[in-house]
């Protein structure tokens, strides 16, 4: 039997992201043993019963012992704290990686506190569904998705290669870039759209002169469009904290674009409006 | 056999909206005969072969002859023109209605030119799918949707009741309101979201410093969110022409809301940000 890529894998936060990664690596025989960790006992028991993990513990310091790779799949604000807490208990040469949707703050914080005998590689698989928890995990989550890996000049080459290979085994297309590139792209394709959706729902909900909120008139289109406004306010506040400047910049750019549309309407310049809509449709249709 | 609600129904524009209405009324035996009209011969032949219409013609003046109810389901900018063209050929006391997603401009234009011997009732069933054409029509399109009817003080009571009944038979919930109420609500729940989506795609597509458009990094969430940016630029330009002031007003309100979020981020006021997201999520979850 061939040697798996990772002998002992520790997953901190066995939810959709961490759980799906464990599942695909197990399915391919690329992991010897998976230890699941997290705060929710029920979720860990679920992960165990689904065969996502081989053992579990709520004691992070115990769980990381002997692990070759530790994947931190906890909320973005806690990633550096978790690493700070567990690193003294990890074995020499072990690799820590994460799946956080912000990279600059996390990589800078982690590199500030990381033990020299360990390696850290920042990562962000761009995948997900509306669901969360171990129950939501499935081995093909990452198939065909992109995973951005953000090494710094301090990143160990061998550790980087191993994490790249791990995501390739999960069938993600790995893209390597610097943290600022990642944070700008994510601000544009994910963080800004969430702010836009939250603001839109609040705008519509704020119009109360039709016997209560006019949201009741909304049809399928509005519901689909604003689905992401149902996302966790805690999680999105944290992302805004962690990727503040890129999101502010992207919001500025967006307000300029929307302002152009509004100005065209005010000036009765419906040709410009048409060109703007056409350009947008062409870009969207190309996805 | 009971008398149908409408002996002879003429549909101008046998697409998703007009075709689905004809189908449900036929299915319920509430229409004696349906004549389909429109510019596309192929679409009319399709409607005939699908049993949506009993006959068809590209000659509008001929098609409306003897009709008790004429439903104008053409693009918003052409509705008043179509009515102006066909009305002389309609029988006394006949009713004209429309399904346009803007009401103020249309109702005002039509009332300016309407023959005294005819009745007009403005209507807008809030339903639809991504599809268009007779092929896309299905009898349950309006089931559970809302249909807004916008009578003016010139509207005939009996004609109003008949159009209300027609939409109730299509299983829509009929809501009666004035044109300005309709146009404000639609600006909020439909027109603004389209501008927001067009602007968002243009913003993201405008960032070219990552080997071409960063749109390629977008995952499912962004695609779902921006699906409406694939809508017809012509149709949305026309809606902007027809509902200009309500859309400008709604865009202003929206920019204030988004501005609040941006200001909270600039001020590191993440508690306000959290409250704003939470309020939005609660409103969205209530849909």
XYZ file of C-alpha atoms in Angstrom:
574
model
C 0.000 0.000 0.000
C 1.300 3.436 -0.897
C 2.148 5.875 1.849
C -0.553 8.494 2.427
C 0.342 12.187 1.971
C -0.445 12.854 5.620
C 0.075 10.240 8.323
C -1.830 12.042 11.059
C -4.174 14.922 10.199
C -5.724 17.115 12.892
C -8.766 19.199 11.964
C -9.711 22.016 14.321
C -13.304 22.859 13.437
C -14.921 19.840 11.791
C -17.563 21.740 9.846
C -18.381 21.926 6.167
C -14.857 22.975 5.166
C -12.718 20.911 7.520
C -15.033 17.903 7.360
C -15.149 17.813 3.560
C -11.352 17.987 3.365
C -10.990 15.073 5.768
C -13.562 13.069 3.797
C -11.906 13.430 0.409
C -8.419 12.689 1.775
C -9.733 9.592 3.538
C -11.615 8.466 0.462
C -8.374 8.638 -1.542
C -6.285 6.905 1.094
C -4.154 10.018 1.474
C -4.448 10.255 5.223
C -3.549 7.687 7.858
C -5.602 8.990 10.743
C -7.868 11.991 11.306
C -8.398 13.614 14.700
C -11.313 16.047 14.921
C -11.404 18.913 17.371
C -13.804 21.706 18.184
C -15.973 23.237 20.848
C -19.240 21.494 20.002
C -19.358 17.964 21.363
C -22.473 17.072 19.420
C -20.831 18.116 16.152
C -17.750 16.037 16.940
C -19.913 13.017 17.725
C -21.714 13.532 14.421
C -18.366 13.719 12.587
C -17.329 10.473 14.262
C -20.562 8.685 13.399
C -20.273 9.843 9.771
C -16.741 8.463 9.579
C -15.248 11.900 8.905
C -12.837 11.552 11.818
C -11.269 8.513 13.464
C -11.218 10.093 16.904
C -12.116 13.406 18.465
C -11.390 15.559 21.448
C -12.402 18.956 22.786
C -8.897 19.327 24.192
C -6.994 21.044 21.364
C -3.607 20.682 23.041
C -4.079 16.944 23.252
C -5.560 16.597 19.772
C -2.656 18.165 17.885
C -0.075 15.855 19.486
C 1.822 13.923 16.861
C -0.103 15.461 13.967
C 1.839 15.989 10.737
C -0.644 18.550 9.454
C -3.068 20.673 11.492
C -5.876 22.346 9.535
C -7.435 25.252 11.417
C -10.990 25.647 10.087
C -12.362 27.961 12.759
C -13.820 31.495 12.351
C -11.309 33.998 10.904
C -10.910 35.979 14.132
C -9.870 32.921 16.124
C -7.335 31.298 13.788
C -4.216 33.013 15.145
C -5.426 32.515 18.725
C -5.986 28.811 18.162
C -2.512 28.407 16.673
C -0.976 30.315 19.549
C -2.710 27.970 21.977
C -1.780 24.658 20.364
C 1.660 25.172 18.825
C 3.712 24.258 21.900
C 2.075 20.809 21.811
C 2.845 20.072 18.183
C 5.716 17.954 16.997
C 8.810 19.414 15.315
C 8.429 20.119 11.613
C 4.633 19.842 11.629
C 2.654 22.020 9.247
C -0.233 24.290 10.191
C -2.609 25.602 7.542
C -5.974 27.319 7.612
C -9.044 27.850 5.421
C -9.854 31.432 6.455
C -11.420 33.739 3.880
C -9.078 36.589 4.849
C -5.348 36.118 4.557
C -3.294 39.286 5.245
C -4.229 39.737 8.901
C -4.098 36.016 9.634
C -0.733 35.334 7.982
C 0.853 38.402 9.606
C -0.498 37.519 13.065
C 0.506 33.866 12.798
C 4.010 34.597 11.521
C 4.518 36.958 14.456
C 3.878 34.222 17.019
C 4.871 30.989 15.245
C 7.493 28.646 16.795
C 10.535 28.316 14.532
C 10.249 24.543 14.644
C 6.817 24.617 12.904
C 5.643 25.664 9.435
C 2.624 27.731 8.503
C 1.003 27.964 5.062
C -2.019 30.237 4.649
C -4.790 28.836 2.473
C -8.299 29.572 1.361
C -10.370 27.101 -0.638
C -13.082 29.139 -2.380
C -15.953 26.760 -1.890
C -18.924 26.397 0.369
C -22.643 25.982 0.558
C -25.337 27.542 2.728
C -24.982 24.653 5.142
C -22.617 24.299 8.038
C -21.458 21.665 10.499
C -20.048 18.166 10.039
C -23.421 16.985 8.792
C -23.072 19.274 5.755
C -19.634 17.944 4.738
C -19.195 15.938 1.534
C -16.043 14.717 -0.208
C -16.591 16.502 -3.541
C -17.034 19.998 -2.036
C -13.724 21.197 -3.470
C -13.964 19.484 -6.845
C -13.409 22.070 -9.569
C -13.113 24.955 -7.117
C -10.099 27.227 -6.690
C -7.925 27.132 -3.617
C -5.707 30.151 -3.053
C -2.465 29.508 -1.161
C -0.639 32.556 0.159
C 2.995 31.827 1.050
C 5.247 34.602 2.339
C 9.048 34.817 2.061
C 9.149 32.981 5.387
C 7.197 29.987 4.088
C 9.037 26.657 3.908
C 9.066 25.298 0.340
C 8.436 21.699 1.324
C 5.517 22.651 3.572
C 4.084 24.761 0.743
C 4.340 21.830 -1.687
C 2.628 19.502 0.746
C -0.323 21.846 1.301
C -0.610 22.418 -2.455
C -0.678 18.676 -2.980
C -3.289 18.257 -0.254
C -5.674 20.633 -2.043
C -4.910 19.115 -5.419
C -5.870 15.734 -3.989
C -9.138 17.374 -2.921
C -9.508 18.216 -6.644
C -9.215 21.961 -6.188
C -7.227 24.063 -8.635
C -4.449 25.580 -6.556
C -3.485 29.200 -7.207
C -0.530 30.730 -5.395
C -0.541 34.470 -4.742
C 0.390 36.999 -2.087
C -1.970 37.842 0.761
C -2.866 41.275 -0.592
C -3.874 39.847 -3.959
C -6.046 37.297 -2.212
C -7.674 39.859 0.030
C -8.429 42.200 -2.859
C -9.978 39.428 -4.964
C -12.075 38.161 -2.083
C -13.179 41.680 -1.191
C -14.485 41.959 -4.752
C -16.104 38.587 -5.387
C -17.349 37.766 -1.913
C -17.050 40.433 0.769
C -18.482 43.367 -1.207
C -21.441 41.295 -2.494
C -22.383 40.516 1.096
C -22.365 44.203 2.076
C -24.346 45.004 -1.065
C -26.967 42.385 -0.168
C -27.216 43.455 3.474
C -27.648 47.098 2.417
C -30.248 46.170 -0.183
C -32.419 44.235 2.250
C -32.167 47.064 4.789
C -33.146 49.617 2.124
C -36.220 47.696 1.045
C -37.170 46.750 4.590
C -36.887 50.413 5.576
C -39.836 51.448 3.385
C -42.807 51.081 5.662
C -45.566 53.055 3.969
C -47.413 50.026 2.539
C -48.905 48.404 5.627
C -45.570 47.220 6.920
C -42.453 46.211 5.077
C -42.712 46.004 1.300
C -40.481 42.935 1.447
C -43.712 40.930 1.306
C -44.122 41.846 -2.361
C -40.794 40.363 -3.318
C -40.804 37.460 -5.730
C -38.259 34.755 -6.483
C -35.720 37.098 -8.040
C -35.349 39.233 -4.946
C -35.185 36.179 -2.720
C -32.427 34.607 -4.782
C -30.565 37.868 -5.012
C -30.629 38.510 -1.284
C -30.048 34.948 -0.108
C -26.532 35.877 1.040
C -28.045 38.490 3.399
C -29.074 35.471 5.473
C -25.412 34.769 6.221
C -24.118 34.921 9.767
C -23.773 38.556 10.966
C -20.991 37.513 13.361
C -18.978 35.876 10.619
C -19.354 38.834 8.265
C -18.569 41.387 10.914
C -15.378 39.427 11.618
C -14.465 39.324 7.943
C -15.003 43.098 7.780
C -12.717 43.545 10.788
C -10.038 41.362 9.221
C -10.185 42.656 5.636
C -11.217 46.216 6.433
C -9.122 48.266 4.023
C -9.650 46.075 0.951
C -13.402 46.031 1.577
C -13.571 49.812 2.049
C -11.639 50.259 -1.187
C -13.911 47.866 -3.069
C -17.030 49.557 -1.668
C -15.689 52.888 -2.937
C -15.188 51.444 -6.416
C -18.664 49.990 -6.329
C -20.260 53.260 -5.285
C -18.534 54.945 -8.226
C -20.022 52.348 -10.621
C -23.491 52.644 -9.164
C -23.116 56.425 -9.157
C -22.413 56.325 -12.916
C -25.665 54.448 -13.460
C -27.565 56.928 -11.332
C -25.992 59.904 -13.116
C -26.891 58.426 -16.509
C -30.507 58.155 -15.346
C -30.531 61.688 -13.959
C -29.146 62.969 -17.281
C -31.614 60.880 -19.295
C -28.562 59.329 -20.900
C -30.181 56.004 -21.625
C -27.613 55.052 -24.258
C -24.874 55.022 -21.619
C -27.182 53.090 -19.340
C -27.766 50.499 -22.032
C -24.014 50.178 -22.695
C -23.340 49.712 -18.990
C -26.001 46.990 -18.668
C -24.776 45.294 -21.842
C -21.173 45.233 -20.636
C -22.296 43.779 -17.326
C -24.437 41.112 -18.976
C -21.561 40.067 -21.233
C -19.208 39.751 -18.262
C -21.783 37.821 -16.252
C -22.649 35.513 -19.136
C -18.955 34.668 -19.515
C -18.875 33.025 -16.071
C -71.698 24.102 -19.137
C -71.011 27.291 -17.231
C -70.225 30.449 -19.162
C -66.499 31.266 -19.207
C -65.302 34.561 -17.707
C -64.000 35.672 -21.091
C -65.634 34.593 -24.344
C -62.859 35.777 -26.636
C -59.417 36.584 -25.256
C -56.722 38.245 -27.353
C -53.111 38.040 -26.176
C -50.634 40.428 -27.758
C -47.223 38.944 -26.997
C -47.603 35.215 -26.378
C -44.506 34.799 -24.222
C -44.000 33.503 -20.716
C -46.478 35.951 -19.161
C -49.215 36.082 -21.794
C -48.899 32.412 -22.663
C -49.124 31.225 -19.059
C -52.231 33.334 -18.482
C -53.935 31.862 -21.547
C -52.998 28.355 -20.424
C -54.449 28.587 -16.926
C -57.674 30.228 -18.136
C -58.099 27.528 -20.778
C -57.350 24.780 -18.302
C -60.120 26.103 -16.040
C -62.626 26.546 -18.859
C -62.720 30.277 -18.195
C -62.052 31.355 -21.750
C -64.002 30.505 -24.915
C -61.366 31.234 -27.504
C -57.804 32.567 -27.424
C -56.210 34.515 -30.268
C -52.465 34.972 -30.095
C -50.638 37.873 -31.669
C -47.084 39.053 -31.919
C -44.228 39.831 -34.249
C -42.466 36.478 -34.181
C -44.162 33.966 -36.460
C -42.173 31.059 -35.096
C -43.240 31.864 -31.531
C -46.903 32.072 -32.587
C -46.651 28.702 -34.336
C -45.100 27.265 -31.185
C -47.951 28.700 -29.075
C -50.444 27.109 -31.484
C -48.739 23.726 -31.426
C -48.634 23.810 -27.613
C -52.369 24.549 -27.496
C -51.816 27.900 -25.784
C -53.826 29.715 -28.470
C -56.657 28.558 -30.742
C -55.567 30.801 -33.589
C -52.921 33.400 -34.271
C -52.144 36.321 -36.499
C -49.363 38.854 -36.940
C -52.021 41.415 -37.885
C -52.915 43.034 -34.556
C -55.836 45.010 -35.950
C -57.441 41.833 -37.214
C -56.642 39.813 -34.107
C -58.367 42.113 -31.607
C -61.663 42.075 -33.546
C -64.498 40.827 -31.385
C -62.257 40.239 -28.360
C -63.833 40.815 -24.938
C -60.477 41.175 -23.237
C -57.158 42.137 -24.815
C -54.036 41.433 -22.742
C -51.014 43.444 -23.881
C -47.925 41.500 -22.833
C -45.310 43.350 -24.887
C -42.218 45.267 -23.656
C -43.086 48.224 -21.394
C -42.109 50.904 -23.916
C -44.486 49.557 -26.561
C -47.672 48.980 -24.542
C -49.279 52.394 -25.114
C -48.259 52.325 -28.792
C -49.823 48.909 -29.296
C -53.066 50.030 -27.670
C -53.120 53.166 -29.764
C -52.736 51.037 -32.889
C -55.426 48.439 -32.162
C -58.138 50.261 -30.242
C -60.146 51.457 -33.239
C -60.627 47.809 -34.230
C -61.949 46.648 -30.879
C -65.598 46.161 -30.041
C -67.523 48.531 -27.761
C -67.112 47.877 -24.056
C -64.071 45.643 -24.506
C -61.394 45.668 -21.815
C -57.672 46.192 -22.347
C -55.178 45.251 -19.668
C -51.403 44.842 -19.555
C -48.712 43.016 -17.581
C -46.046 45.737 -17.681
C -43.673 46.047 -14.736
C -44.038 49.837 -14.685
C -47.463 51.368 -14.205
C -47.447 55.202 -13.842
C -46.136 56.061 -17.305
C -48.187 53.353 -19.003
C -51.500 54.147 -17.304
C -51.073 57.894 -17.900
C -50.150 57.420 -21.575
C -52.955 54.956 -22.228
C -55.609 57.066 -20.505
C -54.551 60.025 -22.629
C -55.289 58.206 -25.874
C -57.999 55.662 -24.956
C -61.347 55.600 -26.829
C -64.246 56.351 -24.461
C -66.032 53.195 -25.626
C -63.222 50.970 -24.240
C -61.935 50.223 -20.753
C -58.351 50.023 -19.564
C -57.139 48.388 -16.346
C -53.403 48.491 -15.597
C -51.994 45.298 -14.129
C -48.725 43.695 -13.158
C -48.454 40.075 -12.098
C -45.214 39.766 -10.107
C -44.050 36.464 -11.477
C -41.573 35.185 -14.005
C -38.667 32.912 -14.583
C -35.395 33.271 -16.450
C -37.069 31.858 -19.548
C -39.027 33.640 -22.228
C -41.232 32.835 -25.210
C -44.339 30.654 -25.595
C -42.226 27.572 -24.996
C -41.522 28.769 -21.441
C -45.207 29.255 -20.539
C -46.893 27.002 -17.974
C -50.319 27.238 -16.351
C -49.151 27.465 -12.719
C -46.803 30.425 -13.255
C -49.028 32.781 -11.268
C -49.987 30.348 -8.501
C -49.285 31.970 -5.160
C -47.793 35.108 -6.706
C -49.079 38.644 -6.246
C -50.717 40.587 -9.022
C -50.932 44.337 -8.553
C -53.858 46.063 -10.266
C -53.660 49.847 -10.548
C -57.033 51.443 -11.277
C -57.328 55.225 -11.583
C -60.435 57.346 -10.898
C -61.275 56.850 -14.572
C -61.331 53.052 -14.311
C -64.678 51.309 -14.886
C -65.701 49.262 -11.830
C -67.019 46.301 -13.806
C -63.916 46.133 -15.962
C -61.788 46.285 -12.811
C -63.737 43.421 -11.240
C -63.367 41.308 -14.356
C -59.588 41.753 -14.497
C -59.327 41.042 -10.771
C -61.318 37.866 -11.273
C -59.141 36.876 -14.232
C -56.001 37.018 -12.089
C -57.691 35.289 -9.177
C -58.592 32.445 -11.543
C -54.884 32.319 -12.419
C -54.399 31.775 -8.639
C -52.620 35.061 -8.056
C -53.327 37.122 -4.960
C -54.717 40.394 -6.309
C -53.617 43.623 -4.627
C -55.156 46.931 -5.686
C -53.079 50.090 -5.330
C -52.307 53.335 -7.112
C -49.658 53.522 -9.816
C -47.171 55.439 -7.665
C -47.362 52.831 -4.903
C -46.759 50.113 -7.463
C -43.840 51.915 -9.059
C -42.190 52.596 -5.712
C -42.528 48.990 -4.580
C -41.209 47.629 -7.856
C -38.335 50.108 -7.862
C -37.372 48.674 -4.477
C -37.845 44.936 -4.910
C -36.963 44.556 -8.570
C -35.586 47.572 -10.409
C -32.975 48.637 -7.831
C -31.681 45.049 -7.405
C -31.016 44.899 -11.143
C -28.993 48.125 -11.077
C -27.151 46.864 -8.006
C -26.260 43.623 -9.782
C -25.199 45.330 -13.015
C -22.971 47.732 -11.039
C -21.488 44.896 -9.006
C -20.490 42.853 -12.030
C -18.994 45.945 -13.672
C -17.025 46.746 -10.506
C -15.534 43.276 -10.230
C -14.959 42.952 -13.967
C -13.159 46.304 -13.898
C -10.311 44.985 -11.738
C -7.804 43.708 -14.247
C -4.569 43.352 -12.300
C -4.734 39.574 -11.891
C -4.076 38.277 -15.418
C -7.425 39.439 -16.716
C -10.753 39.835 -14.987
C -10.939 38.512 -11.440
C -14.440 37.281 -12.236
C -12.796 33.912 -12.875
C -12.255 33.462 -9.136
C -15.932 33.783 -8.380
C -17.664 30.786 -6.865
C -21.303 29.764 -6.668
C -22.333 32.583 -4.352
C -21.263 35.340 -6.703
C -22.843 33.578 -9.668
C -26.185 33.220 -7.887
C -26.024 36.773 -6.642
C -25.339 38.260 -10.046
C -27.620 36.028 -12.089
C -29.997 38.956 -12.675
C -27.155 40.881 -14.352
C -27.724 38.463 -17.241
C -31.123 40.061 -17.849
C -31.863 41.833 -21.113
C -30.119 45.249 -21.256
C -32.836 46.562 -23.600
C -35.630 45.583 -21.244
C -33.904 47.085 -18.237
C -32.991 50.290 -20.019
C -36.680 50.598 -20.943
C -37.794 50.004 -17.376
C -35.332 52.698 -16.246
C -36.802 55.088 -18.818
C -40.343 54.348 -17.679
C -39.795 54.332 -13.902
C -36.978 56.853 -13.798
C -37.834 58.959 -10.772
C -38.805 56.091 -8.455
C -35.606 54.227 -9.376
C -33.416 57.302 -8.825
C -35.064 57.821 -5.436
C -34.562 54.171 -4.468
C -30.928 54.258 -5.606
C -30.391 57.306 -3.377
C -31.847 55.474 -0.392
C -29.693 52.469 -1.151
C -26.515 54.534 -1.403
C -27.313 56.013 2.013
C -27.642 52.492 3.485
C -24.434 51.271 1.897
C -22.743 54.521 2.937
C -23.699 53.789 6.563
C -21.995 50.404 6.343
C -18.904 51.955 4.805
C -18.791 54.702 7.456
C -19.103 52.118 10.231
C -16.102 50.299 8.752
C -14.088 53.491 8.394
C -14.837 54.357 12.026
C -14.035 50.826 13.204
C -17.565 50.777 14.566
C -18.026 47.038 14.217
C -20.899 46.929 16.698
C -23.017 49.085 14.381
C -21.920 46.924 11.485
C -23.018 43.803 13.332
C -26.409 45.365 14.178
C -26.933 46.343 10.554
C -26.105 42.836 9.286
C -28.288 41.277 11.979
C -31.273 43.467 11.092
C -30.824 42.599 7.440
C -30.574 38.877 8.120
C -33.735 38.958 10.239
C -35.654 40.764 7.494
C -34.354 38.387 4.828
C -35.074 35.288 6.904
C -38.672 36.472 7.326
C -39.330 36.114 3.583
